[in-house]
């Protein structure tokens, strides 16, 4: 049985008035109603967490817009999903403006400090790249956080409420506490050794040296204070004030515990982030990527994310085949092959600073046609496949070797919001690994990210340049794929998911399920997933391996490594009659929470 952390809706309404109630005298509260699907009017919110969804919905009900609700929900996720989201991390915020009909994006990705060098993730003692765990749990991995700056910029451009007001419900949840569920406890258990190295983290998440018990209430008054400080003094308190000093201290002198709980096999290295790095942080606003797919316009996130390019290229490849008329095995075969080809190109060409002409060329139909010629309907390609050459002259298939596949991470979360005016926010935010770099900033109640481990630790592309080597001020390549789809200029779909590099394939698979394979949006989310990222083995959920189509895929030469779960998506669909379908996961990560302002039948 899975439990979710929740507080009652009645309690929430009280919380939004900011009154700080005393800590609850009881350990359990009733779950509010939570559903993975909702249909209706007047606005919609979908997140992985019932409390965050309820906070967002409350903002919409009180007349706030989609951006206001997204910020309030994201701030709440920073409390209740602290190992996936928070002001110690970053993310990508995609906005559809109903008045102008335009899609705009904010890049709030964490930035490398000015001191970062191409070989900063190589151990000078051995000349070899650090082990992932050694780099993750260190000051070296922490990028300059972009999340608060993203909220501020989104509100400045499109919001209708002050940041301070929108932080209040989350501060109240942090102050009063929330109920620990099975997912939360297992995330702490998996991180117990890393969390046990730091007094500040152990005090919050390992009470009595153990992960908190399911059903108990966890309070985070330090985070409540941090949110209130920002509410009073603005984001300057974070980027230039007392919180900045505490972040820099934590990175430069990790708060290693005198008596550590559990063993940790790696030295805990400091990082080079300075006050100037924090003061210099800026949100960027790149042009969204755009690809046409079966008459629809698919908008995604451009560099430093590879999401928009990889999803867009794979769709352009798939558009050359009529998936809807193929047997299921054939459609899935093409989905897996297009994913592998797009990953080869993403690995070779996409990073922070990739020239826009290269991004554009990777998204042309001519390039997709060249790549599609590699797909053989009767046999899977040997993986890894080589990247193509996006130079505008396409005579045949290239033959260089592709990079290696990456491990999935899960320190990320997604939320999708629409308001009564038709504005949409599709926001994916992260601290990278589940639990980030494992350091709670002492006295501040939030974890730092380990986003800089998304850089290549050492060159991965043989003789070719690696676009994702670290550098001063550079942002590590992401796979986050917040996506908004328009049909004839009007919203049709908005979706995103966590899952490290599997984000790209999950967003692609949900789109194919919905657009080509005749599934409803809730079915498209629930369907079993597989992720082929240009490696010999594709990852596949048990339900995918058990699908009768999978034996056909085996016969074509696909190989699957079973994995329990891929992603934790949220999505909205806008129906022609004005209703919105809000969808979250029915079971993955314990199930998500979708809600609409005014319910109506499906
Ligand atoms: N750090 C990853 C990225 O930006 C996301 C991690 C995750 O989804 O769990 O691509």
Coordinates of C-alpha atoms and ligand atoms in Angstrom, one line a residue:
X1 CA 0.0 0.0 0.0
X2 CA 1.3 3.5 -0.9
X3 CA 0.5 6.5 1.2
X4 CA 0.5 10.1 0.1
X5 CA 1.4 13.1 2.2
X6 CA -1.5 15.3 2.4
X7 CA -3.3 17.9 4.5
X8 CA -7.0 18.5 4.5
X9 CA -8.5 21.0 2.1
X10 CA -10.1 22.8 5.0
X11 CA -6.8 23.2 6.6
X12 CA -5.4 24.5 3.3
X13 CA -7.9 27.3 3.0
X14 CA -6.9 28.4 6.5
X15 CA -3.3 28.2 5.6
X16 CA -3.6 30.5 2.7
X17 CA -4.3 33.3 5.2
X18 CA -0.8 32.8 6.4
X19 CA -1.8 32.4 10.0
X20 CA 0.8 30.2 11.5
X21 CA -1.0 27.5 13.4
X22 CA 0.8 25.6 16.2
X23 CA 2.2 22.2 15.2
X24 CA -0.5 19.6 15.0
X25 CA -1.0 17.6 18.1
X26 CA -1.9 14.4 16.2
X27 CA 0.1 12.4 13.8
X28 CA -2.3 11.5 11.1
X29 CA -4.9 13.5 9.1
X30 CA -7.5 12.5 6.6
X31 CA -6.5 12.4 2.9
X32 CA -8.2 15.1 0.8
X33 CA -9.9 13.6 -2.3
X34 CA -7.2 13.0 -4.9
X35 CA -7.7 11.8 -8.4
X36 CA -5.3 11.3 -11.3
X37 CA -7.9 12.6 -13.7
X38 CA -10.3 15.6 -13.7
X39 CA -12.4 17.2 -16.4
X40 CA -14.0 20.6 -16.3
X41 CA -13.9 24.3 -16.7
X42 CA -12.4 27.4 -15.1
X43 CA -8.8 26.3 -14.8
X44 CA -6.9 23.2 -14.0
X45 CA -3.9 22.1 -12.0
X46 CA -2.0 18.8 -12.1
X47 CA 1.1 17.9 -10.0
X48 CA 2.5 14.8 -8.3
X49 CA 1.2 15.9 -4.9
X50 CA -2.3 16.5 -3.6
X51 CA -1.3 19.4 -1.3
X52 CA 0.5 21.3 -4.1
X53 CA -2.4 20.7 -6.5
X54 CA -4.8 22.0 -3.8
X55 CA -2.7 25.1 -3.2
X56 CA -2.6 25.9 -7.0
X57 CA -6.3 25.3 -7.3
X58 CA -7.0 27.6 -4.4
X59 CA -5.0 30.4 -6.1
X60 CA -7.1 29.9 -9.3
X61 CA -10.3 30.0 -7.3
X62 CA -9.3 33.3 -5.7
X63 CA -8.9 34.8 -9.2
X64 CA -5.1 34.2 -9.7
X65 CA -3.9 33.2 -13.1
X66 CA -2.0 30.2 -14.3
X67 CA 1.4 31.7 -13.5
X68 CA 0.3 32.7 -10.0
X69 CA -1.0 29.2 -9.4
X70 CA 2.1 27.5 -10.8
X71 CA 4.4 29.5 -8.6
X72 CA 2.3 28.7 -5.5
X73 CA 2.2 25.0 -6.4
X74 CA 5.9 24.9 -7.1
X75 CA 6.7 26.5 -3.8
X76 CA 4.6 23.9 -2.1
X77 CA 6.3 21.1 -3.9
X78 CA 9.5 22.6 -2.5
X79 CA 8.1 21.6 0.9
X80 CA 6.3 18.3 0.3
X81 CA 8.6 17.0 -2.6
X82 CA 11.9 18.4 -1.2
X83 CA 14.0 15.7 -2.9
X84 CA 12.7 16.6 -6.3
X85 CA 12.1 20.4 -6.3
X86 CA 13.0 23.5 -4.4
X87 CA 14.6 26.9 -4.3
X88 CA 18.0 25.2 -4.2
X89 CA 17.5 24.0 -7.8
X90 CA 16.4 25.1 -11.3
X91 CA 14.0 24.4 -14.1
X92 CA 12.3 25.3 -17.3
X93 CA 9.0 27.3 -17.4
X94 CA 6.9 27.4 -20.6
X95 CA 4.1 29.8 -20.9
X96 CA 1.2 30.1 -23.4
X97 CA -0.3 33.6 -23.4
X98 CA -4.0 33.3 -24.4
X99 CA -4.2 37.0 -25.3
X100 CA -1.3 37.0 -27.8
X101 CA -1.4 33.3 -28.7
X102 CA 2.4 33.1 -28.1
X103 CA 4.5 30.5 -26.4
X104 CA 7.5 31.8 -24.4
X105 CA 10.0 30.0 -22.3
X106 CA 12.1 30.8 -19.2
X107 CA 15.5 29.1 -18.7
X108 CA 16.0 28.9 -14.9
X109 CA 18.7 26.3 -15.2
X110 CA 21.4 26.2 -12.6
X111 CA 24.7 27.8 -13.8
X112 CA 28.2 26.7 -13.2
X113 CA 30.3 29.1 -11.1
X114 CA 32.9 31.3 -12.8
X115 CA 35.6 29.0 -11.4
X116 CA 34.3 25.9 -13.3
X117 CA 36.7 24.4 -15.9
X118 CA 36.3 21.7 -18.5
X119 CA 38.2 19.3 -16.2
X120 CA 36.5 20.3 -12.9
X121 CA 34.8 16.9 -12.7
X122 CA 38.1 15.0 -13.2
X123 CA 40.0 13.9 -10.1
X124 CA 43.5 15.6 -10.3
X125 CA 44.9 12.8 -8.1
X126 CA 44.1 10.1 -10.7
X127 CA 43.3 12.0 -13.9
X128 CA 40.0 10.0 -14.1
X129 CA 36.5 11.4 -13.8
X130 CA 35.1 11.3 -10.3
X131 CA 32.6 8.6 -9.5
X132 CA 29.1 9.9 -9.9
X133 CA 28.4 9.6 -6.1
X134 CA 31.6 11.4 -5.2
X135 CA 30.8 14.3 -7.5
X136 CA 27.1 14.4 -6.5
X137 CA 27.7 14.6 -2.8
X138 CA 30.1 17.5 -2.9
X139 CA 30.2 21.3 -3.3
X140 CA 31.5 20.7 -6.9
X141 CA 28.1 19.6 -8.2
X142 CA 26.0 22.5 -6.9
X143 CA 25.1 25.0 -9.6
X144 CA 23.8 28.5 -8.9
X145 CA 20.1 28.0 -8.3
X146 CA 17.6 29.4 -10.7
X147 CA 14.2 28.6 -9.3
X148 CA 13.4 31.7 -7.3
X149 CA 14.6 33.9 -10.1
X150 CA 12.4 32.0 -12.4
X151 CA 9.3 32.6 -10.2
X152 CA 10.2 36.3 -10.0
X153 CA 10.6 36.6 -13.7
X154 CA 7.5 34.6 -14.6
X155 CA 5.4 36.8 -12.2
X156 CA 7.0 40.0 -13.6
X157 CA 6.1 39.1 -17.1
X158 CA 2.7 37.3 -16.7
X159 CA 1.6 37.1 -13.1
X160 CA -1.0 39.0 -11.2
X161 CA 0.0 38.4 -7.6
X162 CA 3.1 39.3 -5.6
X163 CA 5.7 36.6 -5.0
X164 CA 5.3 37.0 -1.2
X165 CA 1.6 36.2 -1.3
X166 CA 2.2 33.1 -3.4
X167 CA 4.9 31.9 -1.0
X168 CA 2.5 32.1 2.0
X169 CA 0.6 28.8 1.6
X170 CA 3.9 26.9 1.1
X171 CA 5.4 28.6 4.2
X172 CA 2.3 27.6 6.1
X173 CA 2.6 23.9 5.0
X174 CA 6.3 24.0 6.0
X175 CA 5.4 25.4 9.4
X176 CA 2.5 23.1 10.2
X177 CA 4.0 20.1 8.7
X178 CA 2.8 17.4 6.3
X179 CA 2.2 13.6 6.6
X180 CA 5.0 11.3 5.5
X181 CA 4.0 8.7 3.0
X182 CA 5.8 5.6 1.7
X183 CA 7.4 7.3 -1.3
X184 CA 8.9 10.0 0.9
X185 CA 10.2 7.5 3.4
X186 CA 11.8 5.3 0.7
X187 CA 13.4 8.4 -0.9
X188 CA 15.0 9.2 2.5
X189 CA 16.0 5.5 3.0
X190 CA 17.8 5.4 -0.3
X191 CA 19.7 8.6 0.6
X192 CA 20.3 7.7 4.3
X193 CA 24.0 7.4 3.9
X194 CA 24.4 10.6 2.0
X195 CA 22.0 12.6 4.2
X196 CA 23.8 11.2 7.3
X197 CA 27.0 13.0 6.4
X198 CA 25.5 16.5 7.1
X199 CA 24.2 17.7 10.4
X200 CA 21.7 20.0 8.8
X201 CA 20.3 17.3 6.5
X202 CA 20.2 14.6 9.2
X203 CA 18.5 16.9 11.7
X204 CA 15.6 17.5 9.2
X205 CA 15.3 14.2 7.4
X206 CA 16.8 11.6 9.8
X207 CA 15.1 12.3 13.1
X208 CA 16.7 10.0 15.7
X209 CA 19.1 8.8 13.0
X210 CA 16.3 7.1 11.0
X211 CA 14.1 8.0 8.1
X212 CA 10.8 9.4 9.3
X213 CA 8.1 6.9 9.9
X214 CA 5.1 6.7 7.5
X215 CA 2.1 8.6 9.0
X216 CA 4.2 11.0 11.1
X217 CA 4.2 14.7 10.5
X218 CA 7.3 16.4 9.2
X219 CA 7.8 20.1 9.9
X220 CA 10.3 22.4 8.2
X221 CA 10.2 25.7 10.1
X222 CA 13.5 26.8 8.7
X223 CA 12.1 26.7 5.2
X224 CA 9.0 28.5 6.3
X225 CA 11.3 31.3 7.6
X226 CA 13.3 31.3 4.4
X227 CA 10.1 31.7 2.3
X228 CA 8.9 34.5 4.7
X229 CA 12.3 36.2 4.4
X230 CA 12.0 36.2 0.6
X231 CA 8.4 37.3 0.9
X232 CA 9.5 40.3 2.9
X233 CA 12.7 41.3 1.2
X234 CA 12.4 39.8 -2.3
X235 CA 14.7 37.5 -4.1
X236 CA 17.6 39.8 -3.3
X237 CA 17.7 38.1 0.1
X238 CA 18.5 34.9 -1.7
X239 CA 20.9 36.1 -4.5
X240 CA 22.7 38.9 -2.6
X241 CA 21.7 38.8 1.0
X242 CA 22.0 36.4 4.0
X243 CA 20.8 33.3 2.2
X244 CA 23.4 33.9 -0.5
X245 CA 26.1 33.9 2.2
X246 CA 24.8 30.6 3.7
X247 CA 24.7 28.9 0.3
X248 CA 28.3 29.9 -0.5
X249 CA 29.4 28.7 3.0
X250 CA 27.7 25.4 2.4
X251 CA 29.3 24.9 -1.0
X252 CA 32.7 26.1 0.1
X253 CA 32.7 24.4 3.5
X254 CA 30.2 21.5 3.3
X255 CA 28.6 21.1 6.8
X256 CA 30.0 17.7 7.4
X257 CA 28.7 16.1 10.6
X258 CA 31.1 15.6 13.5
X259 CA 29.6 12.1 14.1
X260 CA 28.4 11.0 10.7
X261 CA 25.4 8.7 10.5
X262 CA 26.5 5.7 8.4
X263 CA 29.5 5.3 6.2
X264 CA 30.3 7.3 3.1
X265 CA 33.0 6.0 0.9
X266 CA 34.1 9.3 -0.7
X267 CA 35.8 12.4 0.4
X268 CA 33.3 15.3 0.5
X269 CA 34.9 18.0 -1.7
X270 CA 34.2 21.7 -1.6
X271 CA 33.0 23.7 -4.6
X272 CA 34.0 27.1 -6.0
X273 CA 30.6 29.0 -6.0
X274 CA 31.0 32.6 -4.8
X275 CA 28.8 35.5 -3.8
X276 CA 29.5 37.0 -7.2
X277 CA 28.2 33.9 -8.9
X278 CA 24.9 34.2 -7.1
X279 CA 24.6 37.9 -7.7
X280 CA 25.3 37.4 -11.4
X281 CA 22.6 34.8 -11.9
X282 CA 20.1 35.7 -14.7
X283 CA 17.1 33.9 -16.0
X284 CA 17.2 33.6 -19.8
X285 CA 14.3 33.6 -22.2
X286 CA 15.3 31.5 -25.3
X287 CA 13.0 31.1 -28.3
X288 CA 11.0 27.9 -27.9
X289 CA 11.8 25.1 -30.3
X290 CA 9.0 24.5 -32.7
X291 CA 8.3 21.4 -34.9
X292 CA 5.3 20.6 -37.0
X293 CA 3.8 17.2 -36.3
X294 CA 0.8 16.0 -38.3
X295 CA -0.5 19.5 -38.7
X296 CA 0.2 20.4 -35.0
X297 CA 2.7 22.9 -33.7
X298 CA 4.9 21.4 -30.9
X299 CA 6.7 23.9 -28.8
X300 CA 9.5 22.8 -26.5
X301 CA 12.5 23.9 -24.5
X302 CA 15.6 25.0 -26.4
X303 CA 19.2 24.8 -25.1
X304 CA 20.5 24.3 -22.5
X305 CA 17.8 21.6 -22.5
X306 CA 18.0 19.0 -25.2
X307 CA 14.3 18.2 -24.7
X308 CA 12.8 20.4 -27.4
X309 CA 15.4 19.4 -30.0
X310 CA 15.3 15.6 -29.2
X311 CA 11.5 15.4 -29.0
X312 CA 11.1 17.6 -32.0
X313 CA 13.6 15.6 -34.1
X314 CA 12.1 12.3 -33.1
X315 CA 8.6 13.5 -34.1
X316 CA 9.9 14.8 -37.4
X317 CA 11.4 11.3 -38.1
X318 CA 8.1 9.6 -37.0
X319 CA 6.0 11.9 -39.2
X320 CA 7.5 10.1 -42.2
X321 CA 5.6 6.9 -41.2
X322 CA 1.9 6.4 -40.7
X323 CA 2.0 5.0 -37.2
X324 CA -1.8 5.0 -36.9
X325 CA -2.1 2.4 -39.6
X326 CA 0.7 0.1 -38.4
X327 CA 0.3 -2.9 -36.2
X328 CA 1.2 -2.0 -32.6
X329 CA 4.6 -3.7 -32.9
X330 CA 5.5 -1.7 -35.9
X331 CA 4.5 1.6 -34.3
X332 CA 6.5 0.9 -31.2
X333 CA 9.5 -0.2 -33.3
X334 CA 9.5 3.1 -35.1
X335 CA 9.1 5.0 -31.8
X336 CA 12.1 3.2 -30.3
X337 CA 14.3 3.7 -33.5
X338 CA 13.4 7.4 -33.8
X339 CA 14.3 7.9 -30.1
X340 CA 17.7 6.2 -30.6
X341 CA 18.5 8.4 -33.6
X342 CA 17.5 11.6 -31.9
X343 CA 19.6 10.7 -28.9
X344 CA 22.7 10.1 -31.0
X345 CA 22.3 13.7 -32.4
X346 CA 21.4 15.2 -29.1
X347 CA 24.5 13.7 -27.5
X348 CA 26.8 14.9 -30.4
X349 CA 25.4 18.4 -31.0
X350 CA 23.4 19.8 -28.1
X351 CA 24.6 21.7 -25.1
X352 CA 24.5 25.2 -23.6
X353 CA 25.8 27.5 -26.4
X354 CA 25.0 25.3 -29.3
X355 CA 24.5 27.8 -32.2
X356 CA 20.9 28.5 -33.0
X357 CA 21.5 27.5 -36.7
X358 CA 22.5 24.0 -35.5
X359 CA 19.4 23.8 -33.3
X360 CA 17.3 24.9 -36.3
X361 CA 18.9 22.5 -38.7
X362 CA 18.4 19.5 -36.3
X363 CA 14.7 20.3 -36.4
X364 CA 14.3 20.5 -40.2
X365 CA 12.3 18.0 -42.2
X366 CA 15.3 17.5 -44.5
X367 CA 17.5 16.3 -41.6
X368 CA 14.7 14.1 -40.3
X369 CA 14.3 12.6 -43.7
X370 CA 18.0 11.8 -43.8
X371 CA 17.8 10.2 -40.3
X372 CA 14.6 8.3 -41.1
X373 CA 16.4 6.5 -43.9
X374 CA 18.3 4.6 -41.3
X375 CA 15.1 2.9 -40.0
X376 CA 14.5 -0.6 -41.3
X377 CA 10.9 -1.8 -40.7
X378 CA 12.1 -5.4 -40.5
X379 CA 15.1 -5.2 -38.0
X380 CA 16.2 -3.0 -35.2
X381 CA 19.4 -1.0 -35.7
X382 CA 22.5 -2.0 -33.8
X383 CA 22.9 0.4 -31.0
X384 CA 24.5 2.8 -30.5
X385 CA 23.7 4.4 -33.8
X386 CA 26.0 7.1 -35.2
X387 CA 24.9 10.7 -35.1
X388 CA 23.9 12.4 -38.4
X389 CA 25.6 15.5 -39.9
X390 CA 23.2 18.4 -39.8
X391 CA 25.0 20.4 -42.5
X392 CA 22.1 20.9 -45.0
X393 CA 23.5 18.4 -47.5
X394 CA 22.0 15.0 -47.1
X395 CA 23.3 12.4 -49.5
X396 CA 23.4 9.3 -47.3
X397 CA 23.7 8.0 -43.7
X398 CA 26.6 9.0 -41.7
X399 CA 28.8 6.5 -39.9
X400 CA 30.5 8.1 -36.9
X401 CA 30.1 6.5 -33.4
X402 CA 27.5 7.8 -31.0
X403 CA 27.9 8.6 -27.4
X404 CA 26.9 6.4 -24.5
X405 CA 23.4 6.4 -22.9
X406 CA 22.9 8.1 -19.6
X407 CA 21.4 6.9 -16.3
X408 CA 18.0 8.1 -15.4
X409 CA 17.7 10.4 -12.4
X410 CA 14.5 11.2 -10.5
X411 CA 15.2 14.5 -8.6
X412 CA 12.7 16.4 -10.6
X413 CA 9.0 17.1 -10.8
X414 CA 6.5 18.5 -13.2
X415 CA 3.3 20.6 -13.0
X416 CA 0.8 21.8 -15.6
X417 CA -1.6 24.6 -14.9
X418 CA -4.3 26.4 -17.0
X419 CA -6.5 29.3 -15.9
X420 CA -10.0 30.4 -16.9
X421 CA -8.6 32.9 -19.4
X422 CA -6.8 30.1 -21.3
X423 CA -3.2 30.8 -20.2
X424 CA -1.1 27.8 -19.7
X425 CA 2.1 27.0 -17.6
X426 CA 4.0 23.9 -18.2
X427 CA 6.9 23.8 -15.7
X428 CA 9.5 21.2 -15.0
X429 CA 11.8 21.8 -12.0
X430 CA 14.5 19.8 -10.4
X431 CA 17.4 19.5 -8.0
X432 CA 18.9 16.7 -10.3
X433 CA 19.3 13.5 -8.2
X434 CA 16.7 12.6 -5.7
X435 CA 17.9 14.5 -2.7
X436 CA 20.2 16.8 -4.8
X437 CA 23.7 17.1 -3.4
X438 CA 22.4 15.9 0.0
X439 CA 23.3 19.2 1.8
X440 CA 20.5 21.1 3.5
X441 CA 21.7 24.7 3.8
X442 CA 22.0 25.1 7.6
X443 CA 19.2 27.1 9.1
X444 CA 17.5 27.5 5.7
X445 CA 15.6 24.2 5.3
X446 CA 16.3 23.5 1.6
X447 CA 18.6 21.1 -0.3
X448 CA 21.2 22.2 -2.8
X449 CA 21.1 20.8 -6.3
X450 CA 23.8 18.6 -7.9
X451 CA 22.9 19.8 -11.4
X452 CA 26.5 20.2 -12.5
X453 CA 26.8 16.4 -12.7
X454 CA 24.6 16.8 -15.8
X455 CA 27.7 18.0 -17.6
X456 CA 29.9 15.4 -19.3
X457 CA 32.6 14.6 -16.7
X458 CA 35.1 14.0 -19.6
X459 CA 34.7 14.1 -23.4
X460 CA 32.2 11.5 -24.7
X461 CA 32.3 12.1 -28.4
X462 CA 35.6 10.6 -29.5
X463 CA 37.5 12.9 -31.8
X464 CA 34.5 15.2 -32.1
X465 CA 33.9 18.0 -29.6
X466 CA 31.6 17.3 -26.7
X467 CA 29.0 20.1 -26.5
X468 CA 28.4 19.4 -22.8
X469 CA 31.8 19.8 -21.1
X470 CA 31.7 22.1 -18.1
X471 CA 32.8 25.7 -18.4
X472 CA 32.6 29.0 -16.4
X473 CA 29.0 30.2 -16.2
X474 CA 27.8 27.4 -18.5
X475 CA 24.6 25.6 -17.8
X476 CA 24.6 21.8 -18.0
X477 CA 22.6 20.1 -20.7
X478 CA 19.2 19.0 -19.5
X479 CA 16.6 16.5 -20.8
X480 CA 13.7 18.3 -19.4
X481 CA 11.0 18.6 -22.0
X482 CA 8.2 20.9 -21.0
X483 CA 6.0 20.8 -24.1
X484 CA 2.9 22.8 -25.3
X485 CA 1.1 21.7 -28.5
X486 CA -1.1 24.0 -30.5
X487 CA -3.6 23.0 -33.2
X488 CA -4.3 25.9 -35.6
X489 CA -2.9 28.3 -33.0
X490 CA -5.1 27.1 -30.2
X491 CA -3.9 25.0 -27.3
X492 CA -4.3 21.3 -27.6
X493 CA -1.9 19.6 -25.1
X494 CA 0.6 20.6 -22.4
X495 CA 2.8 18.0 -20.7
X496 CA 6.1 17.2 -19.0
X497 CA 7.7 14.7 -16.7
X498 CA 10.8 14.0 -14.5
X499 CA 13.1 11.0 -15.2
X500 CA 16.5 12.3 -16.3
X501 CA 17.3 11.4 -19.9
X502 CA 14.1 9.3 -20.0
X503 CA 12.1 12.5 -19.9
X504 CA 12.6 12.9 -23.6
X505 CA 11.3 9.4 -24.4
X506 CA 8.3 9.7 -22.0
X507 CA 7.1 12.9 -23.5
X508 CA 7.6 11.5 -27.0
X509 CA 5.7 8.3 -26.1
X510 CA 2.8 10.1 -24.5
X511 CA 2.5 12.3 -27.6
X512 CA 2.6 9.3 -29.9
X513 CA 0.1 7.5 -27.7
X514 CA -2.3 10.4 -27.8
X515 CA -1.8 11.7 -31.4
X516 CA -1.2 8.5 -33.3
X517 CA -2.3 5.5 -31.3
X518 CA -5.8 6.6 -30.5
X519 CA -5.5 6.7 -26.7
X520 CA -7.2 9.3 -24.5
X521 CA -4.9 11.6 -22.5
X522 CA -5.3 9.6 -19.2
X523 CA -4.7 6.3 -21.2
X524 CA -1.6 7.9 -22.9
X525 CA -0.1 8.7 -19.5
X526 CA -1.0 5.3 -17.9
X527 CA 0.3 3.2 -20.8
X528 CA 3.5 1.2 -20.0
X529 CA 6.6 2.9 -21.1
X530 CA 9.9 2.0 -22.7
X531 CA 12.9 4.3 -23.2
X532 CA 15.5 3.7 -26.0
X533 CA 18.3 6.2 -25.6
X534 CA 20.7 4.8 -28.2
X535 CA 22.0 2.0 -26.1
X536 CA 22.1 -1.8 -26.7
X537 CA 19.3 -2.2 -24.1
X538 CA 16.2 -0.1 -23.9
X539 CA 14.6 0.3 -20.5
X540 CA 11.1 -1.0 -20.2
X541 CA 8.5 -1.1 -17.5
X542 CA 7.1 -4.5 -16.6
X543 CA 3.8 -3.7 -18.3
X544 CA 5.6 -2.9 -21.5
X545 CA 7.6 -6.2 -21.4
X546 CA 4.4 -8.1 -20.8
X547 CA 2.6 -6.4 -23.8
X548 CA 1.9 -8.9 -26.6
X549 CA 3.7 -6.4 -29.0
X550 CA 6.9 -6.8 -27.0
X551 CA 7.6 -10.3 -28.4
X552 CA 7.3 -8.8 -31.9
X553 CA 9.9 -6.2 -30.8
X554 CA 12.2 -8.9 -29.6
X555 CA 11.9 -10.6 -32.9
X556 CA 13.0 -7.4 -34.6
X557 CA 16.1 -7.3 -32.4
X558 CA 15.1 -4.9 -29.6
X559 CA 16.4 -5.7 -26.2
X560 CA 14.8 -4.5 -23.0
X561 CA 16.2 -4.0 -19.5
X562 CA 13.3 -4.1 -17.0
X563 CA 12.9 -1.1 -14.8
X564 CA 10.1 -0.5 -12.2
X565 CA 9.0 3.0 -13.4
X566 CA 9.7 5.6 -16.0
X567 CA 8.7 9.2 -15.3
X568 CA 5.9 10.8 -13.3
X569 CA 4.1 12.9 -16.0
X570 CA 1.4 15.5 -15.7
X571 CA -0.6 16.9 -18.6
X572 CA -3.6 18.9 -19.8
X573 CA -5.7 18.5 -22.9
X574 CA -8.0 21.3 -24.2
X575 CA -11.2 19.9 -25.7
X576 CA -13.0 21.8 -28.5
X577 CA -16.0 22.4 -26.3
X578 CA -13.9 24.4 -23.7
X579 CA -13.5 21.6 -21.2
X580 CA -10.0 20.8 -19.9
X581 CA -8.8 17.2 -19.2
X582 CA -6.3 17.3 -16.4
X583 CA -4.2 14.1 -16.1
X584 CA -1.6 12.8 -13.6
X585 CA -0.1 9.4 -13.1
X586 CA -2.6 6.8 -11.8
X587 CA 0.1 4.7 -10.0
X588 CA 3.7 5.8 -10.7
X589 CA 5.3 7.5 -7.7
X590 CA 2.2 6.7 -5.7
X591 CA -0.1 8.5 -8.1
X592 CA -0.5 12.2 -8.8
X593 CA -3.3 14.8 -8.3
X594 CA -5.3 16.4 -11.1
X595 CA -8.0 19.0 -10.3
X596 CA -10.2 21.5 -12.1
X597 CA -12.0 24.6 -10.8
X598 CA -15.5 23.4 -12.0
X599 CA -15.9 19.7 -12.7
X600 CA -17.8 18.5 -15.7
X601 CA -18.2 15.0 -17.1
X602 CA -15.7 13.4 -19.5
Ligands
LIG1 N1 18.9 16.7 -14.1 C1 18.0 16.1 -15.1 C2 17.9 17.0 -16.4 O1 17.9 18.2 -16.3 C3 16.7 15.9 -14.6 C4 16.7 14.8 -13.5 C5 15.4 14.1 -13.4 O2 14.5 14.2 -14.1 O3 15.3 13.4 -12.4 O4 17.8 16.5 -17.4

